[in-house]
PDB file of C-alpha atoms in Angstrom:
ATOM      1  CA  UNK C   1      35.310 163.597 151.106  1.00  0.00           C
ATOM      2  CA  UNK C   2      37.591 166.068 149.275  1.00  0.00           C
ATOM      3  CA  UNK C   3      35.056 168.855 148.866  1.00  0.00           C
ATOM      4  CA  UNK C   4      36.236 172.233 147.649  1.00  0.00           C
ATOM      5  CA  UNK C   5      33.932 175.221 148.314  1.00  0.00           C
ATOM      6  CA  UNK C   6      34.005 178.399 146.393  1.00  0.00           C
ATOM      7  CA  UNK C   7      32.563 181.652 147.148  1.00  0.00           C
ATOM      8  CA  UNK C   8      30.825 183.752 145.756  1.00  0.00           C
ATOM      9  CA  UNK C   9      29.453 181.907 142.885  1.00  0.00           C
ATOM     10  CA  UNK C  10      28.361 185.063 140.962  1.00  0.00           C
ATOM     11  CA  UNK C  11      29.501 188.472 141.681  1.00  0.00           C
ATOM     12  CA  UNK C  12      28.851 191.881 139.769  1.00  0.00           C
ATOM     13  CA  UNK C  13      30.940 194.873 140.549  1.00  0.00           C
ATOM     14  CA  UNK C  14      31.649 198.311 138.998  1.00  0.00           C
ATOM     15  CA  UNK C  15      34.823 198.887 137.273  1.00  0.00           C
ATOM     16  CA  UNK C  16      37.595 200.014 139.497  1.00  0.00           C
ATOM     17  CA  UNK C  17      36.495 198.029 142.589  1.00  0.00           C
ATOM     18  CA  UNK C  18      38.119 195.065 143.920  1.00  0.00           C
ATOM     19  CA  UNK C  19      36.534 191.800 144.448  1.00  0.00           C
ATOM     20  CA  UNK C  20      37.867 188.744 146.471  1.00  0.00           C
ATOM     21  CA  UNK C  21      36.960 185.138 145.899  1.00  0.00           C
ATOM     22  CA  UNK C  22      37.382 182.543 148.443  1.00  0.00           C
ATOM     23  CA  UNK C  23      38.421 178.822 147.947  1.00  0.00           C
ATOM     24  CA  UNK C  24      38.211 176.481 151.008  1.00  0.00           C
ATOM     25  CA  UNK C  25      38.942 172.885 151.501  1.00  0.00           C
ATOM     26  CA  UNK C  26      36.350 171.608 153.482  1.00  0.00           C
ATOM     27  CA  UNK C  27      37.320 168.349 154.671  1.00  0.00           C
ATOM     28  CA  UNK C  28      40.962 168.020 153.948  1.00  0.00           C
ATOM     29  CA  UNK C  29      44.187 170.138 154.040  1.00  0.00           C
ATOM     30  CA  UNK C  30      45.288 171.533 150.611  1.00  0.00           C
ATOM     31  CA  UNK C  31      48.950 172.651 150.847  1.00  0.00           C
ATOM     32  CA  UNK C  32      48.707 173.494 147.299  1.00  0.00           C
ATOM     33  CA  UNK C  33      45.816 175.062 145.450  1.00  0.00           C
ATOM     34  CA  UNK C  34      45.314 176.250 141.971  1.00  0.00           C
ATOM     35  CA  UNK C  35      43.405 179.137 140.080  1.00  0.00           C
ATOM     36  CA  UNK C  36      41.915 179.051 136.645  1.00  0.00           C
ATOM     37  CA  UNK C  37      39.890 181.163 134.556  1.00  0.00           C
ATOM     38  CA  UNK C  38      37.724 180.690 131.533  1.00  0.00           C
ATOM     39  CA  UNK C  39      36.663 183.165 128.985  1.00  0.00           C
ATOM     40  CA  UNK C  40      33.445 182.435 127.014  1.00  0.00           C
ATOM     41  CA  UNK C  41      33.869 179.334 124.496  1.00  0.00           C
ATOM     42  CA  UNK C  42      37.462 179.302 125.654  1.00  0.00           C
ATOM     43  CA  UNK C  43      39.647 176.636 127.561  1.00  0.00           C
ATOM     44  CA  UNK C  44      40.087 176.899 131.446  1.00  0.00           C
ATOM     45  CA  UNK C  45      43.674 178.439 131.667  1.00  0.00           C
ATOM     46  CA  UNK C  46      45.862 178.140 134.763  1.00  0.00           C
ATOM     47  CA  UNK C  47      46.473 181.518 136.290  1.00  0.00           C
ATOM     48  CA  UNK C  48      48.552 180.458 139.147  1.00  0.00           C
ATOM     49  CA  UNK C  49      49.557 177.855 141.726  1.00  0.00           C
ATOM     50  CA  UNK C  50      48.963 178.829 145.331  1.00  0.00           C
ATOM     51  CA  UNK C  51      51.266 177.421 147.947  1.00  0.00           C
ATOM     52  CA  UNK C  52      50.265 177.805 151.801  1.00  0.00           C
ATOM     53  CA  UNK C  53      52.575 180.044 153.580  1.00  0.00           C
ATOM     54  CA  UNK C  54      54.403 181.198 150.561  1.00  0.00           C
ATOM     55  CA  UNK C  55      53.988 183.381 147.632  1.00  0.00           C
ATOM     56  CA  UNK C  56      51.896 182.058 144.666  1.00  0.00           C
ATOM     57  CA  UNK C  57      53.623 180.911 141.388  1.00  0.00           C
ATOM     58  CA  UNK C  58      51.908 183.004 138.456  1.00  0.00           C
ATOM     59  CA  UNK C  59      51.873 181.581 134.800  1.00  0.00           C
ATOM     60  CA  UNK C  60      53.242 183.701 132.105  1.00  0.00           C
ATOM     61  CA  UNK C  61      51.227 186.545 131.169  1.00  0.00           C
ATOM     62  CA  UNK C  62      49.099 186.726 134.503  1.00  0.00           C
ATOM     63  CA  UNK C  63      49.516 190.137 136.380  1.00  0.00           C
ATOM     64  CA  UNK C  64      50.525 189.008 139.879  1.00  0.00           C
ATOM     65  CA  UNK C  65      49.637 192.752 141.047  1.00  0.00           C
ATOM     66  CA  UNK C  66      46.243 192.633 139.777  1.00  0.00           C
ATOM     67  CA  UNK C  67      45.364 188.985 140.784  1.00  0.00           C
ATOM     68  CA  UNK C  68      46.502 188.853 144.488  1.00  0.00           C
ATOM     69  CA  UNK C  69      46.517 185.166 145.537  1.00  0.00           C
ATOM     70  CA  UNK C  70      47.033 184.551 149.516  1.00  0.00           C
ATOM     71  CA  UNK C  71      46.995 180.958 150.910  1.00  0.00           C
ATOM     72  CA  UNK C  72      47.188 181.846 154.589  1.00  0.00           C
ATOM     73  CA  UNK C  73      45.796 178.659 155.765  1.00  0.00           C
ATOM     74  CA  UNK C  74      45.687 174.959 154.819  1.00  0.00           C
ATOM     75  CA  UNK C  75      42.175 175.145 153.815  1.00  0.00           C
ATOM     76  CA  UNK C  76      41.700 178.801 152.372  1.00  0.00           C
ATOM     77  CA  UNK C  77      43.083 180.339 149.311  1.00  0.00           C
ATOM     78  CA  UNK C  78      41.780 183.647 148.258  1.00  0.00           C
ATOM     79  CA  UNK C  79      42.035 185.472 144.904  1.00  0.00           C
ATOM     80  CA  UNK C  80      41.649 189.128 144.622  1.00  0.00           C
ATOM     81  CA  UNK C  81      40.899 190.879 141.504  1.00  0.00           C
ATOM     82  CA  UNK C  82      42.222 194.276 142.257  1.00  0.00           C
ATOM     83  CA  UNK C  83      40.898 197.620 140.116  1.00  0.00           C
ATOM     84  CA  UNK C  84      38.480 195.367 138.150  1.00  0.00           C
ATOM     85  CA  UNK C  85      37.865 196.306 134.722  1.00  0.00           C
ATOM     86  CA  UNK C  86      35.145 194.812 132.157  1.00  0.00           C
ATOM     87  CA  UNK C  87      38.043 192.713 130.556  1.00  0.00           C
ATOM     88  CA  UNK C  88      38.501 190.949 133.893  1.00  0.00           C
ATOM     89  CA  UNK C  89      34.992 189.365 133.434  1.00  0.00           C
ATOM     90  CA  UNK C  90      35.392 185.739 133.390  1.00  0.00           C
ATOM     91  CA  UNK C  91      34.716 182.636 135.368  1.00  0.00           C
ATOM     92  CA  UNK C  92      37.280 181.679 137.859  1.00  0.00           C
ATOM     93  CA  UNK C  93      37.645 178.255 139.129  1.00  0.00           C
ATOM     94  CA  UNK C  94      40.019 177.126 141.975  1.00  0.00           C
ATOM     95  CA  UNK C  95      41.090 173.547 142.477  1.00  0.00           C
ATOM     96  CA  UNK C  96      43.108 171.842 145.337  1.00  0.00           C
ATOM     97  CA  UNK C  97      45.377 168.677 145.433  1.00  0.00           C
ATOM     98  CA  UNK C  98      43.968 166.141 147.407  1.00  0.00           C
ATOM     99  CA  UNK C  99      46.473 163.274 148.505  1.00  0.00           C
ATOM    100  CA  UNK C 100      45.312 160.081 148.869  1.00  0.00           C
ATOM    101  CA  UNK C 101      48.438 158.524 149.133  1.00  0.00           C
ATOM    102  CA  UNK C 102      50.922 156.841 146.773  1.00  0.00           C
ATOM    103  CA  UNK C 103      51.818 158.123 143.231  1.00  0.00           C
ATOM    104  CA  UNK C 104      47.992 157.886 142.041  1.00  0.00           C
ATOM    105  CA  UNK C 105      46.925 160.131 144.742  1.00  0.00           C
ATOM    106  CA  UNK C 106      49.004 162.831 143.691  1.00  0.00           C
ATOM    107  CA  UNK C 107      46.739 163.026 140.437  1.00  0.00           C
ATOM    108  CA  UNK C 108      43.528 163.494 142.212  1.00  0.00           C
ATOM    109  CA  UNK C 109      42.474 167.413 141.929  1.00  0.00           C
ATOM    110  CA  UNK C 110      39.266 168.576 143.551  1.00  0.00           C
ATOM    111  CA  UNK C 111      37.469 171.636 141.809  1.00  0.00           C
ATOM    112  CA  UNK C 112      35.334 174.400 143.175  1.00  0.00           C
ATOM    113  CA  UNK C 113      32.182 174.998 141.465  1.00  0.00           C
ATOM    114  CA  UNK C 114      33.316 178.454 139.910  1.00  0.00           C
ATOM    115  CA  UNK C 115      32.644 182.178 140.569  1.00  0.00           C
ATOM    116  CA  UNK C 116      31.305 184.091 137.591  1.00  0.00           C
ATOM    117  CA  UNK C 117      32.668 187.657 137.724  1.00  0.00           C
ATOM    118  CA  UNK C 118      31.098 190.494 135.858  1.00  0.00           C
ATOM    119  CA  UNK C 119      32.743 193.821 135.954  1.00  0.00           C
ATOM    120  CA  UNK C 120      30.307 196.500 134.828  1.00  0.00           C
TER     121      UNK C 120
ATOM    122  CA  UNK R   1      53.077 174.597 124.003  1.00  0.00           C
ATOM    123  CA  UNK R   2      50.343 171.961 125.098  1.00  0.00           C
ATOM    124  CA  UNK R   3      47.095 172.338 123.762  1.00  0.00           C
ATOM    125  CA  UNK R   4      43.556 170.574 123.922  1.00  0.00           C
ATOM    126  CA  UNK R   5      40.752 170.915 121.361  1.00  0.00           C
ATOM    127  CA  UNK R   6      37.331 169.499 121.886  1.00  0.00           C
ATOM    128  CA  UNK R   7      34.620 169.368 119.417  1.00  0.00           C
ATOM    129  CA  UNK R   8      32.205 172.488 119.829  1.00  0.00           C
ATOM    130  CA  UNK R   9      28.931 172.033 121.416  1.00  0.00           C
ATOM    131  CA  UNK R  10      26.356 172.251 122.416  1.00  0.00           C
ATOM    132  CA  UNK R  11      25.527 168.500 121.761  1.00  0.00           C
ATOM    133  CA  UNK R  12      21.815 167.774 122.265  1.00  0.00           C
ATOM    134  CA  UNK R  13      20.737 164.117 122.339  1.00  0.00           C
ATOM    135  CA  UNK R  14      17.570 161.899 123.108  1.00  0.00           C
ATOM    136  CA  UNK R  15      17.856 159.645 126.023  1.00  0.00           C
ATOM    137  CA  UNK R  16      19.532 156.476 125.274  1.00  0.00           C
ATOM    138  CA  UNK R  17      21.571 157.836 122.040  1.00  0.00           C
ATOM    139  CA  UNK R  18      25.190 157.112 121.357  1.00  0.00           C
ATOM    140  CA  UNK R  19      27.547 159.991 122.653  1.00  0.00           C
ATOM    141  CA  UNK R  20      30.823 160.870 121.021  1.00  0.00           C
ATOM    142  CA  UNK R  21      32.782 164.050 122.175  1.00  0.00           C
ATOM    143  CA  UNK R  22      35.883 164.488 120.115  1.00  0.00           C
ATOM    144  CA  UNK R  23      39.011 165.561 121.719  1.00  0.00           C
ATOM    145  CA  UNK R  24      42.572 165.711 120.350  1.00  0.00           C
ATOM    146  CA  UNK R  25      45.702 167.289 122.009  1.00  0.00           C
ATOM    147  CA  UNK R  26      49.068 168.550 121.025  1.00  0.00           C
ATOM    148  CA  UNK R  27      52.003 167.915 123.779  1.00  0.00           C
ATOM    149  CA  UNK R  28      55.287 166.824 123.684  1.00  0.00           C
ATOM    150  CA  UNK R  29      56.260 163.242 124.896  1.00  0.00           C
ATOM    151  CA  UNK R  30      53.527 161.281 126.480  1.00  0.00           C
ATOM    152  CA  UNK R  31      50.899 163.286 128.322  1.00  0.00           C
ATOM    153  CA  UNK R  32      48.571 161.929 130.833  1.00  0.00           C
ATOM    154  CA  UNK R  33      44.899 162.413 129.523  1.00  0.00           C
ATOM    155  CA  UNK R  34      41.672 163.212 131.424  1.00  0.00           C
ATOM    156  CA  UNK R  35      38.043 163.900 131.199  1.00  0.00           C
ATOM    157  CA  UNK R  36      36.401 165.982 133.688  1.00  0.00           C
ATOM    158  CA  UNK R  37      32.686 166.620 133.951  1.00  0.00           C
ATOM    159  CA  UNK R  38      30.811 169.651 135.554  1.00  0.00           C
ATOM    160  CA  UNK R  39      27.212 168.972 136.868  1.00  0.00           C
ATOM    161  CA  UNK R  40      25.261 172.523 137.049  1.00  0.00           C
ATOM    162  CA  UNK R  41      26.165 174.228 140.306  1.00  0.00           C
ATOM    163  CA  UNK R  42      28.945 171.891 140.966  1.00  0.00           C
ATOM    164  CA  UNK R  43      32.713 171.775 140.574  1.00  0.00           C
ATOM    165  CA  UNK R  44      34.630 169.708 138.046  1.00  0.00           C
ATOM    166  CA  UNK R  45      34.811 165.976 138.754  1.00  0.00           C
ATOM    167  CA  UNK R  46      37.333 163.633 137.274  1.00  0.00           C
ATOM    168  CA  UNK R  47      35.358 161.270 135.006  1.00  0.00           C
ATOM    169  CA  UNK R  48      38.045 159.335 133.688  1.00  0.00           C
ATOM    170  CA  UNK R  49      41.721 159.219 132.833  1.00  0.00           C
ATOM    171  CA  UNK R  50      44.437 157.448 130.916  1.00  0.00           C
ATOM    172  CA  UNK R  51      48.259 157.498 131.558  1.00  0.00           C
ATOM    173  CA  UNK R  52      49.600 155.829 128.513  1.00  0.00           C
ATOM    174  CA  UNK R  53      49.070 155.040 124.876  1.00  0.00           C
ATOM    175  CA  UNK R  54      46.275 152.443 124.217  1.00  0.00           C
ATOM    176  CA  UNK R  55      44.894 152.792 127.905  1.00  0.00           C
ATOM    177  CA  UNK R  56      41.261 152.995 128.160  1.00  0.00           C
ATOM    178  CA  UNK R  57      39.753 154.902 130.974  1.00  0.00           C
ATOM    179  CA  UNK R  58      36.031 154.077 131.774  1.00  0.00           C
ATOM    180  CA  UNK R  59      33.725 155.307 134.490  1.00  0.00           C
ATOM    181  CA  UNK R  60      29.817 155.432 134.710  1.00  0.00           C
ATOM    182  CA  UNK R  61      29.374 153.917 131.026  1.00  0.00           C
ATOM    183  CA  UNK R  62      31.781 156.577 129.604  1.00  0.00           C
ATOM    184  CA  UNK R  63      34.893 155.239 127.998  1.00  0.00           C
ATOM    185  CA  UNK R  64      37.897 156.980 126.332  1.00  0.00           C
ATOM    186  CA  UNK R  65      40.802 155.319 124.770  1.00  0.00           C
ATOM    187  CA  UNK R  66      44.464 157.067 124.628  1.00  0.00           C
ATOM    188  CA  UNK R  67      45.311 156.970 120.790  1.00  0.00           C
ATOM    189  CA  UNK R  68      49.122 158.061 120.472  1.00  0.00           C
ATOM    190  CA  UNK R  69      48.860 157.691 116.797  1.00  0.00           C
ATOM    191  CA  UNK R  70      45.823 160.047 116.152  1.00  0.00           C
ATOM    192  CA  UNK R  71      46.881 162.232 119.338  1.00  0.00           C
ATOM    193  CA  UNK R  72      43.124 161.637 120.398  1.00  0.00           C
ATOM    194  CA  UNK R  73      41.219 160.903 123.426  1.00  0.00           C
ATOM    195  CA  UNK R  74      37.473 160.893 122.570  1.00  0.00           C
ATOM    196  CA  UNK R  75      34.809 160.293 125.038  1.00  0.00           C
ATOM    197  CA  UNK R  76      31.877 157.805 124.476  1.00  0.00           C
ATOM    198  CA  UNK R  77      28.843 156.281 125.885  1.00  0.00           C
ATOM    199  CA  UNK R  78      26.485 153.913 124.338  1.00  0.00           C
ATOM    200  CA  UNK R  79      23.437 155.001 125.861  1.00  0.00           C
ATOM    201  CA  UNK R  80      23.023 158.522 127.489  1.00  0.00           C
ATOM    202  CA  UNK R  81      20.760 159.417 130.119  1.00  0.00           C
ATOM    203  CA  UNK R  82      19.144 162.686 131.291  1.00  0.00           C
ATOM    204  CA  UNK R  83      21.455 162.828 134.037  1.00  0.00           C
ATOM    205  CA  UNK R  84      24.327 162.983 132.077  1.00  0.00           C
ATOM    206  CA  UNK R  85      23.511 166.457 131.164  1.00  0.00           C
ATOM    207  CA  UNK R  86      26.675 168.630 132.033  1.00  0.00           C
ATOM    208  CA  UNK R  87      29.708 170.132 130.769  1.00  0.00           C
ATOM    209  CA  UNK R  88      32.431 167.709 129.608  1.00  0.00           C
ATOM    210  CA  UNK R  89      36.080 169.047 129.692  1.00  0.00           C
ATOM    211  CA  UNK R  90      39.092 167.324 128.154  1.00  0.00           C
ATOM    212  CA  UNK R  91      42.554 167.865 129.596  1.00  0.00           C
ATOM    213  CA  UNK R  92      46.016 166.895 129.676  1.00  0.00           C
ATOM    214  CA  UNK R  93      49.189 167.070 131.879  1.00  0.00           C
ATOM    215  CA  UNK R  94      52.277 167.472 129.997  1.00  0.00           C
ATOM    216  CA  UNK R  95      55.686 165.955 130.645  1.00  0.00           C
ATOM    217  CA  UNK R  96      56.693 169.519 131.088  1.00  0.00           C
ATOM    218  CA  UNK R  97      54.371 169.591 134.053  1.00  0.00           C
ATOM    219  CA  UNK R  98      56.441 167.121 135.978  1.00  0.00           C
ATOM    220  CA  UNK R  99      55.345 166.622 139.501  1.00  0.00           C
ATOM    221  CA  UNK R 100      53.153 169.605 139.225  1.00  0.00           C
ATOM    222  CA  UNK R 101      49.887 167.632 138.795  1.00  0.00           C
ATOM    223  CA  UNK R 102      47.976 171.001 138.963  1.00  0.00           C
ATOM    224  CA  UNK R 103      49.276 172.105 135.498  1.00  0.00           C
ATOM    225  CA  UNK R 104      46.249 170.949 133.532  1.00  0.00           C
ATOM    226  CA  UNK R 105      45.614 171.966 130.236  1.00  0.00           C
ATOM    227  CA  UNK R 106      42.059 171.893 129.180  1.00  0.00           C
ATOM    228  CA  UNK R 107      39.757 172.061 126.223  1.00  0.00           C
ATOM    229  CA  UNK R 108      37.167 174.788 125.974  1.00  0.00           C
ATOM    230  CA  UNK R 109      34.330 172.103 127.256  1.00  0.00           C
ATOM    231  CA  UNK R 110      31.429 170.694 125.665  1.00  0.00           C
ATOM    232  CA  UNK R 111      27.895 171.064 126.806  1.00  0.00           C
ATOM    233  CA  UNK R 112      25.901 168.122 126.712  1.00  0.00           C
ATOM    234  CA  UNK R 113      22.048 168.285 126.956  1.00  0.00           C
ATOM    235  CA  UNK R 114      20.095 165.138 126.973  1.00  0.00           C
ATOM    236  CA  UNK R 115      16.325 165.087 126.741  1.00  0.00           C
ATOM    237  CA  UNK R 116      13.864 162.282 127.853  1.00  0.00           C
TER     238      UNK R 116
END
């Protein structure tokens, strides 16, 4: 149980186009999902917290107009990179909080396999 | 702010060799510490965790001890297998994260390759 599916796993696009990445919780409901990005040889950095039915909370320095996050249902969050440029090329990973109950359960995060974006 | 530093990889070992991946952190207060593993084509999986000083997390033969005095959480395994080949991430949730358990701070990851 507690599987998160992320799609696409790889995407190549031209500069100026927009790219949408989907993150789905397959067998549980996720009221909160998280989006991370990783540059080569760098740490995973939290970009934003996606809350079902409300606006995402972005980390400092992340452009909310460039990285649009929509969490329209309890099983789906999407990240859209708008007007992508080569510097947006990165590895994007989503995760969802899986509540198994009790305080210990609040610490369980399930991750997707990640999406590698290359902007030409 | 909080930060995590891992030893740079890649790390290449022969089967049954001893593994150590170093991880040190900077954080205020008493963070919770984690090791995540990512196998090829899969999402990150929690490998083990420790929530207070001197705690030892263990799973699948891997161990890590929360050392407050050295701000470290080194990952060890006595005898690695080919199936352990993966990327390993050290991470923490700082005190400032409060109940927001998604605010993990990650190290850059260490690629481990184990040869038969």
